[in-house]
Amino acid sequence: MNRFLNLADFPREQIKDLLGLAARLQQHPQPQALAGKVLGLLFLNPSLRTLASFQSAMMRLGGSAVVITPGQGTWQMETRPGVVMNGAAAEHIREAVPVLASYCDALGIRMFAEGRDLAADLAETNFRMVADLCDKPLVNMESAVSHPCQALADWYTMDELRVPERGKFVLTWVNHPRPLPLAVPASTVHMAAMRGMEVVVLRPEGFALPEPIMEKAREAARASGGTVYETSDRNEALAGAHVIYAKEWGSPQHYGDHEADARLRASLTDWCVNESWFKNADPDCRFMHCLPVRRNVAVADEVLDGPRSVVVREAFNRMVVQMAVLYRLLRG
Ligand code: CP
């Protein structure tokens, strides 16, 4: 394995192998496995979990990490091709990535969607351009439509909690003050489909996930024996759910048009998960969210602080599964 960019790039068995390695490394720590190795982490967008979990994973395997956050102690960075650099940015990503790669044994890059052109973001235009500049093993730490490490950690968390492989997984849209990217919903629906689950995408009108994302998930479900469908009927979706996974995302119908998106979501304040959402769910139904989360906008305190919530476990498991990813990238 040389790159970990999208769960869809791997057969199910290879993902299961990574999950198995993560479990072994958790049970039997290998504090010298990556001794002498250096991981470079380039964050073009903010983070808490990804930043801390990659650094911790590397340290727990005996390696070290260099973190670059452009504009915070390093030069502001330009990412647009062909631009006249007479503004604030003194460094272009075209030099920054190969320079950083030359110091390191592997890189992780976080580069969110621009959020203006849906087709360009679905095609991962910017991340592909940056990935092409890197001649070392590379991890996607969240791009326009992929957050594979989050998806891997969520799969691991469900296995750990013995959520049935054929269980009902509801990915539900929840409200947020502004449109957020599609990376987590796209990776989550794909992960649950690949795991073989009955996947339901619950969302209000105007927030249907783009067809290429849904079709890719349906393809994964066909291979795993799972199913994928979407609905705006909350009662139908939540009945018998084994997992309710909440996520905020912008309206694909009004992609790049923040005012139209805001008008659509203004009447959707009841899309905030509270205890009543679990009324007809499976008695052991778990609540998941990738974090960060806006309390009492997206999810009520009573759910986040209640026994169903596994959000902190998911975040912890980011470190666990990333140890496996780094091990495979750097040791084979
Ligand atoms: N879930 C996640 O990626 O968190 P951060 O944005 O804090 O890294």
GROMACS .gro file of C-alpha atoms and ligand atoms in nm:
model
  340
    1MET     CA    1   0.000   0.000   0.000
    2ASN     CA    2   0.148   0.333  -0.109
    3ARG     CA    3  -0.149   0.567  -0.079
    4PHE     CA    4  -0.454   0.581   0.146
    5LEU     CA    5  -0.683   0.828  -0.026
    6ASN     CA    6  -1.031   0.674  -0.043
    7LEU     CA    7  -1.190   0.357   0.096
    8ALA     CA    8  -1.330   0.291  -0.252
    9ASP     CA    9  -0.975   0.234  -0.382
   10PHE     CA   10  -0.950  -0.090  -0.182
   11PRO     CA   11  -1.125  -0.425  -0.189
   12ARG     CA   12  -1.328  -0.506   0.124
   13GLU     CA   13  -1.077  -0.775   0.227
   14GLN     CA   14  -0.791  -0.524   0.232
   15ILE     CA   15  -0.992  -0.291   0.456
   16LYS     CA   16  -1.072  -0.586   0.684
   17ASP     CA   17  -0.699  -0.665   0.693
   18LEU     CA   18  -0.624  -0.306   0.800
   19LEU     CA   19  -0.889  -0.329   1.073
   20GLY     CA   20  -0.733  -0.655   1.193
   21LEU     CA   21  -0.387  -0.496   1.201
   22ALA     CA   22  -0.530  -0.200   1.397
   23ALA     CA   23  -0.673  -0.442   1.656
   24ARG     CA   24  -0.340  -0.626   1.685
   25LEU     CA   25  -0.145  -0.302   1.727
   26GLN     CA   26  -0.391  -0.190   1.992
   27GLN     CA   27  -0.360  -0.519   2.184
   28HIS     CA   28   0.015  -0.564   2.133
   29PRO     CA   29   0.181  -0.222   2.100
   30GLN     CA   30   0.493  -0.200   1.882
   31PRO     CA   31   0.668   0.111   2.014
   32GLN     CA   32   0.968   0.074   1.779
   33ALA     CA   33   0.787  -0.028   1.458
   34LEU     CA   34   0.842   0.308   1.287
   35ALA     CA   35   1.157   0.418   1.470
   36GLY     CA   36   1.347   0.673   1.263
   37LYS     CA   37   1.051   0.743   1.032
   38VAL     CA   38   0.916   1.095   0.985
   39LEU     CA   39   0.559   1.182   0.886
   40GLY     CA   40   0.484   1.526   0.740
   41LEU     CA   41   0.134   1.662   0.806
   42LEU     CA   42   0.012   1.952   0.594
   43PHE     CA   43  -0.308   2.113   0.717
   44LEU     CA   44  -0.467   2.360   0.477
   45ASN     CA   45  -0.778   2.353   0.702
   46PRO     CA   46  -0.826   2.336   1.080
   47SER     CA   47  -0.833   2.016   1.284
   48LEU     CA   48  -0.826   1.881   1.637
   49ARG     CA   49  -0.868   1.503   1.604
   50THR     CA   50  -0.681   1.445   1.278
   51LEU     CA   51  -0.385   1.653   1.389
   52ALA     CA   52  -0.352   1.504   1.736
   53SER     CA   53  -0.436   1.146   1.637
   54PHE     CA   54  -0.179   1.131   1.354
   55GLN     CA   55   0.092   1.277   1.576
   56SER     CA   56   0.001   1.036   1.859
   57ALA     CA   57  -0.016   0.736   1.623
   58MET     CA   58   0.328   0.815   1.486
   59MET     CA   59   0.477   0.863   1.834
   60ARG     CA   60   0.322   0.539   1.965
   61LEU     CA   61   0.498   0.353   1.682
   62GLY     CA   62   0.833   0.515   1.757
   63GLY     CA   63   0.831   0.768   1.472
   64SER     CA   64   0.788   1.143   1.470
   65ALA     CA   65   0.578   1.399   1.287
   66VAL     CA   66   0.628   1.747   1.141
   67VAL     CA   67   0.313   1.961   1.131
   68ILE     CA   68   0.276   2.247   0.883
   69THR     CA   69  -0.020   2.482   0.919
   70PRO     CA   70   0.028   2.751   0.653
   71GLY     CA   71   0.011   3.105   0.787
   72GLN     CA   72   0.070   2.991   1.146
   73GLY     CA   73   0.446   3.006   1.187
   74THR     CA   74   0.501   2.919   0.820
   75TRP     CA   75   0.437   3.117   0.501
   76GLN     CA   76   0.084   3.166   0.381
   77MET     CA   77   0.030   2.922   0.098
   78GLU     CA   78  -0.117   2.966  -0.250
   79THR     CA   79  -0.290   2.662  -0.398
   80ARG     CA   80  -0.440   2.800  -0.722
   81PRO     CA   81  -0.252   2.713  -1.041
   82GLY     CA   82  -0.130   2.995  -1.265
   83VAL     CA   83  -0.202   3.273  -1.017
   84VAL     CA   84   0.003   3.600  -0.997
   85MET     CA   85   0.130   3.578  -0.640
   86ASN     CA   86   0.118   3.946  -0.547
   87GLY     CA   87  -0.109   3.892  -0.243
   88ALA     CA   88  -0.047   3.765   0.110
   89ALA     CA   89   0.077   3.415   0.016
   90ALA     CA   90   0.455   3.391  -0.027
   91GLU     CA   91   0.474   3.015  -0.089
   92HIS     CA   92   0.305   2.801  -0.355
   93ILE     CA   93   0.192   2.447  -0.281
   94ARG     CA   94   0.377   2.334  -0.596
   95GLU     CA   95   0.707   2.386  -0.413
   96ALA     CA   96   0.582   2.328  -0.058
   97VAL     CA   97   0.465   1.967  -0.108
   98PRO     CA   98   0.781   1.833  -0.278
   99VAL     CA   99   1.002   2.018  -0.026
  100LEU     CA  100   0.809   1.872   0.270
  101ALA     CA  101   0.808   1.527   0.105
  102SER     CA  102   1.187   1.544   0.067
  103TYR     CA  103   1.228   1.564   0.446
  104CYS     CA  104   0.975   1.293   0.527
  105ASP     CA  105   0.903   0.924   0.469
  106ALA     CA  106   0.528   0.986   0.419
  107LEU     CA  107   0.288   1.279   0.400
  108GLY     CA  108  -0.065   1.346   0.517
  109ILE     CA  109  -0.256   1.629   0.352
  110ARG     CA  110  -0.584   1.795   0.451
  111MET     CA  111  -0.742   2.005   0.176
  112PHE     CA  112  -1.118   2.060   0.199
  113ALA     CA  113  -1.356   2.122  -0.089
  114GLU     CA  114  -1.358   2.472  -0.235
  115GLY     CA  115  -1.737   2.452  -0.220
  116ARG     CA  116  -1.800   2.647  -0.540
  117ASP     CA  117  -1.810   2.396  -0.825
  118LEU     CA  118  -1.972   2.061  -0.739
  119ALA     CA  119  -1.834   1.878  -1.043
  120ALA     CA  120  -1.478   1.994  -0.967
  121ASP     CA  121  -1.510   1.891  -0.603
  122LEU     CA  122  -1.661   1.552  -0.691
  123ALA     CA  123  -1.365   1.498  -0.925
  124GLU     CA  124  -1.122   1.585  -0.640
  125THR     CA  125  -0.953   1.830  -0.878
  126ASN     CA  126  -0.747   2.012  -0.614
  127PHE     CA  127  -0.647   1.710  -0.408
  128ARG     CA  128  -0.540   1.520  -0.719
  129MET     CA  129  -0.323   1.813  -0.824
  130VAL     CA  130  -0.154   1.819  -0.483
  131ALA     CA  131  -0.123   1.439  -0.461
  132ASP     CA  132   0.062   1.443  -0.795
  133LEU     CA  133   0.328   1.664  -0.635
  134CYS     CA  134   0.409   1.403  -0.369
  135ASP     CA  135   0.652   1.120  -0.448
  136LYS     CA  136   0.619   0.959  -0.103
  137PRO     CA  137   0.344   0.746   0.057
  138LEU     CA  138   0.044   0.970   0.106
  139VAL     CA  139  -0.261   0.977   0.336
  140ASN     CA  140  -0.575   1.177   0.267
  141MET     CA  141  -0.655   1.360   0.592
  142GLU     CA  142  -0.981   1.490   0.434
  143SER     CA  143  -1.027   1.612   0.081
  144ALA     CA  144  -1.333   1.743  -0.104
  145VAL     CA  145  -1.533   1.419  -0.095
  146SER     CA  146  -1.322   1.171   0.102
  147HIS     CA  147  -1.226   1.129   0.467
  148PRO     CA  148  -1.104   0.768   0.463
  149CYS     CA  149  -0.943   0.769   0.809
  150GLN     CA  150  -1.270   0.879   0.969
  151ALA     CA  151  -1.457   0.609   0.780
  152LEU     CA  152  -1.203   0.345   0.883
  153ALA     CA  153  -1.229   0.451   1.249
  154ASP     CA  154  -1.609   0.439   1.231
  155TRP     CA  155  -1.601   0.086   1.083
  156TYR     CA  156  -1.357  -0.020   1.359
  157THR     CA  157  -1.584   0.134   1.623
  158MET     CA  158  -1.887  -0.057   1.496
  159ASP     CA  159  -1.689  -0.383   1.493
  160GLU     CA  160  -1.565  -0.314   1.846
  161LEU     CA  161  -1.923  -0.252   1.966
  162ARG     CA  162  -2.049  -0.560   1.780
  163VAL     CA  163  -2.296  -0.364   1.568
  164PRO     CA  164  -2.436  -0.634   1.334
  165GLU     CA  165  -2.272  -0.637   0.989
  166ARG     CA  166  -2.620  -0.663   0.836
  167GLY     CA  167  -2.761  -0.402   1.077
  168LYS     CA  168  -2.950  -0.088   0.982
  169PHE     CA  169  -2.725   0.218   0.949
  170VAL     CA  170  -2.897   0.556   0.922
  171LEU     CA  171  -2.687   0.848   0.803
  172THR     CA  172  -2.898   1.151   0.884
  173TRP     CA  173  -2.855   1.511   0.775
  174VAL     CA  174  -2.856   1.754   1.068
  175ASN     CA  175  -2.861   2.131   1.078
  176HIS     CA  176  -2.564   2.368   1.098
  177PRO     CA  177  -2.533   2.745   1.063
  178ARG     CA  178  -2.357   2.712   0.726
  179PRO     CA  179  -2.305   2.453   0.451
  180LEU     CA  180  -2.036   2.196   0.529
  181PRO     CA  181  -1.847   1.974   0.279
  182LEU     CA  182  -1.952   1.632   0.154
  183ALA     CA  183  -1.637   1.440   0.253
  184VAL     CA  184  -1.774   1.276   0.568
  185PRO     CA  185  -2.123   1.188   0.438
  186ALA     CA  186  -1.970   1.049   0.116
  187SER     CA  187  -1.714   0.838   0.302
  188THR     CA  188  -1.963   0.728   0.569
  189VAL     CA  189  -2.229   0.604   0.328
  190HIS     CA  190  -1.960   0.420   0.134
  191MET     CA  191  -1.808   0.264   0.446
  192ALA     CA  192  -2.141   0.136   0.579
  193ALA     CA  193  -2.232  -0.001   0.235
  194MET     CA  194  -1.893  -0.172   0.207
  195ARG     CA  195  -1.943  -0.322   0.556
  196GLY     CA  196  -2.259  -0.488   0.419
  197MET     CA  197  -2.519  -0.289   0.613
  198GLU     CA  198  -2.872  -0.176   0.530
  199VAL     CA  199  -2.783   0.188   0.470
  200VAL     CA  200  -3.045   0.462   0.477
  201VAL     CA  201  -2.960   0.823   0.395
  202LEU     CA  202  -3.219   1.037   0.574
  203ARG     CA  203  -3.226   1.396   0.455
  204PRO     CA  204  -3.475   1.676   0.392
  205GLU     CA  205  -3.566   1.778   0.038
  206GLY     CA  206  -3.283   1.971  -0.126
  207PHE     CA  207  -3.011   1.780   0.060
  208ALA     CA  208  -3.000   1.455  -0.139
  209LEU     CA  209  -2.640   1.343  -0.179
  210PRO     CA  210  -2.507   1.380  -0.536
  211GLU     CA  211  -2.584   1.082  -0.758
  212PRO     CA  212  -2.216   0.985  -0.817
  213ILE     CA  213  -2.172   0.945  -0.439
  214MET     CA  214  -2.490   0.738  -0.406
  215GLU     CA  215  -2.409   0.523  -0.708
  216LYS     CA  216  -2.060   0.447  -0.578
  217ALA     CA  217  -2.212   0.344  -0.245
  218ARG     CA  218  -2.473   0.127  -0.418
  219GLU     CA  219  -2.191  -0.042  -0.611
  220ALA     CA  220  -2.009  -0.115  -0.282
  221ALA     CA  221  -2.334  -0.251  -0.136
  222ARG     CA  222  -2.384  -0.481  -0.435
  223ALA     CA  223  -2.038  -0.627  -0.374
  224SER     CA  224  -2.085  -0.670   0.003
  225GLY     CA  225  -2.447  -0.786   0.010
  226GLY     CA  226  -2.570  -0.463   0.168
  227THR     CA  227  -2.826  -0.211   0.045
  228VAL     CA  228  -2.842   0.169   0.011
  229TYR     CA  229  -3.145   0.391  -0.024
  230GLU     CA  230  -3.248   0.744   0.068
  231THR     CA  231  -3.560   0.899   0.211
  232SER     CA  232  -3.691   1.215   0.378
  233ASP     CA  233  -3.933   1.011   0.594
  234ARG     CA  234  -3.785   1.018   0.943
  235ASN     CA  235  -4.015   0.755   1.098
  236GLU     CA  236  -3.950   0.506   0.820
  237ALA     CA  237  -3.574   0.565   0.831
  238LEU     CA  238  -3.527   0.541   1.207
  239ALA     CA  239  -3.745   0.234   1.271
  240GLY     CA  240  -3.519  -0.052   1.382
  241ALA     CA  241  -3.195   0.146   1.337
  242HIS     CA  242  -2.880  -0.006   1.490
  243VAL     CA  243  -2.682   0.315   1.431
  244ILE     CA  244  -2.791   0.674   1.386
  245TYR     CA  245  -2.498   0.866   1.241
  246ALA     CA  246  -2.556   1.240   1.225
  247LYS     CA  247  -2.373   1.469   0.984
  248GLU     CA  248  -2.414   1.823   0.856
  249TRP     CA  249  -2.368   1.901   0.486
  250GLY     CA  250  -2.454   2.176   0.239
  251SER     CA  251  -2.733   2.150  -0.015
  252PRO     CA  252  -2.588   1.993  -0.331
  253GLN     CA  253  -2.882   2.153  -0.514
  254HIS     CA  254  -2.750   2.502  -0.419
  255TYR     CA  255  -2.379   2.419  -0.414
  256GLY     CA  256  -2.175   2.738  -0.379
  257ASP     CA  257  -2.485   2.954  -0.324
  258HIS     CA  258  -2.479   3.019   0.050
  259GLU     CA  259  -2.789   3.239   0.050
  260ALA     CA  260  -3.007   2.981  -0.124
  261ASP     CA  261  -2.869   2.713   0.107
  262ALA     CA  262  -2.946   2.929   0.412
  263ARG     CA  263  -3.305   2.988   0.293
  264LEU     CA  264  -3.353   2.613   0.257
  265ARG     CA  265  -3.218   2.524   0.602
  266ALA     CA  266  -3.393   2.809   0.787
  267SER     CA  267  -3.704   2.596   0.834
  268LEU     CA  268  -3.509   2.282   0.927
  269THR     CA  269  -3.413   2.357   1.287
  270ASP     CA  270  -3.594   2.041   1.401
  271TRP     CA  271  -3.322   1.838   1.225
  272CYS     CA  272  -3.136   1.822   1.557
  273VAL     CA  273  -3.107   1.468   1.695
  274ASN     CA  274  -3.271   1.429   2.035
  275GLU     CA  275  -3.379   1.126   2.240
  276SER     CA  276  -3.717   1.103   2.061
  277TRP     CA  277  -3.532   0.999   1.743
  278PHE     CA  278  -3.452   0.665   1.912
  279LYS     CA  279  -3.813   0.584   2.005
  280ASN     CA  280  -3.855   0.310   1.741
  281ALA     CA  281  -3.488   0.230   1.691
  282ASP     CA  282  -3.326  -0.096   1.802
  283PRO     CA  283  -3.297  -0.094   2.185
  284ASP     CA  284  -2.914  -0.104   2.154
  285CYS     CA  285  -2.902   0.169   1.889
  286ARG     CA  286  -2.577   0.369   1.897
  287PHE     CA  287  -2.532   0.735   1.816
  288MET     CA  288  -2.232   0.835   1.602
  289HIS     CA  289  -2.085   1.165   1.478
  290CYS     CA  290  -1.733   1.239   1.351
  291LEU     CA  291  -1.696   1.561   1.559
  292PRO     CA  292  -1.670   1.854   1.594
  293VAL     CA  293  -2.042   1.895   1.661
  294ARG     CA  294  -2.258   2.197   1.742
  295ARG     CA  295  -2.452   2.105   2.056
  296ASN     CA  296  -2.825   2.173   2.044
  297VAL     CA  297  -2.806   2.275   1.676
  298ALA     CA  298  -2.710   1.939   1.524
  299VAL     CA  299  -2.740   1.711   1.828
  300ALA     CA  300  -2.904   1.765   2.168
  301ASP     CA  301  -2.702   1.751   2.489
  302GLU     CA  302  -2.917   1.458   2.608
  303VAL     CA  303  -2.792   1.242   2.320
  304LEU     CA  304  -2.426   1.347   2.326
  305ASP     CA  305  -2.410   1.304   2.704
  306GLY     CA  306  -2.626   0.990   2.708
  307PRO     CA  307  -2.531   0.621   2.698
  308ARG     CA  308  -2.596   0.575   2.324
  309SER     CA  309  -2.326   0.818   2.217
  310VAL     CA  310  -1.994   0.670   2.101
  311VAL     CA  311  -1.849   0.991   1.959
  312VAL     CA  312  -1.545   0.997   2.188
  313ARG     CA  313  -1.472   0.630   2.110
  314GLU     CA  314  -1.485   0.708   1.737
  315ALA     CA  315  -1.236   0.990   1.789
  316PHE     CA  316  -1.004   0.764   1.994
  317ASN     CA  317  -1.021   0.499   1.724
  318ARG     CA  318  -0.887   0.749   1.471
  319MET     CA  319  -0.549   0.701   1.639
  320VAL     CA  320  -0.587   0.322   1.649
  321VAL     CA  321  -0.669   0.276   1.279
  322GLN     CA  322  -0.418   0.536   1.166
  323MET     CA  323  -0.143   0.335   1.336
  324ALA     CA  324  -0.239   0.051   1.101
  325VAL     CA  325  -0.244   0.280   0.797
  326LEU     CA  326   0.098   0.425   0.882
  327TYR     CA  327   0.238   0.078   0.953
  328ARG     CA  328   0.125  -0.048   0.611
  329LEU     CA  329   0.247   0.266   0.431
  330LEU     CA  330   0.588   0.268   0.596
  331ARG     CA  331   0.661  -0.101   0.658
  332GLY     CA  332   0.444  -0.274   0.397
  333CP      N1  333  -1.340   1.426   1.259
  333CP      C1  334  -1.235   1.502   1.228
  333CP      O1  335  -1.173   1.488   1.122
  333CP      O2  336  -1.203   1.595   1.322
  333CP      P1  337  -1.101   1.716   1.299
  333CP      O3  338  -1.161   1.804   1.191
  333CP      O4  339  -1.093   1.787   1.431
  333CP      O5  340  -0.969   1.662   1.256
   0.00000   0.00000   0.00000
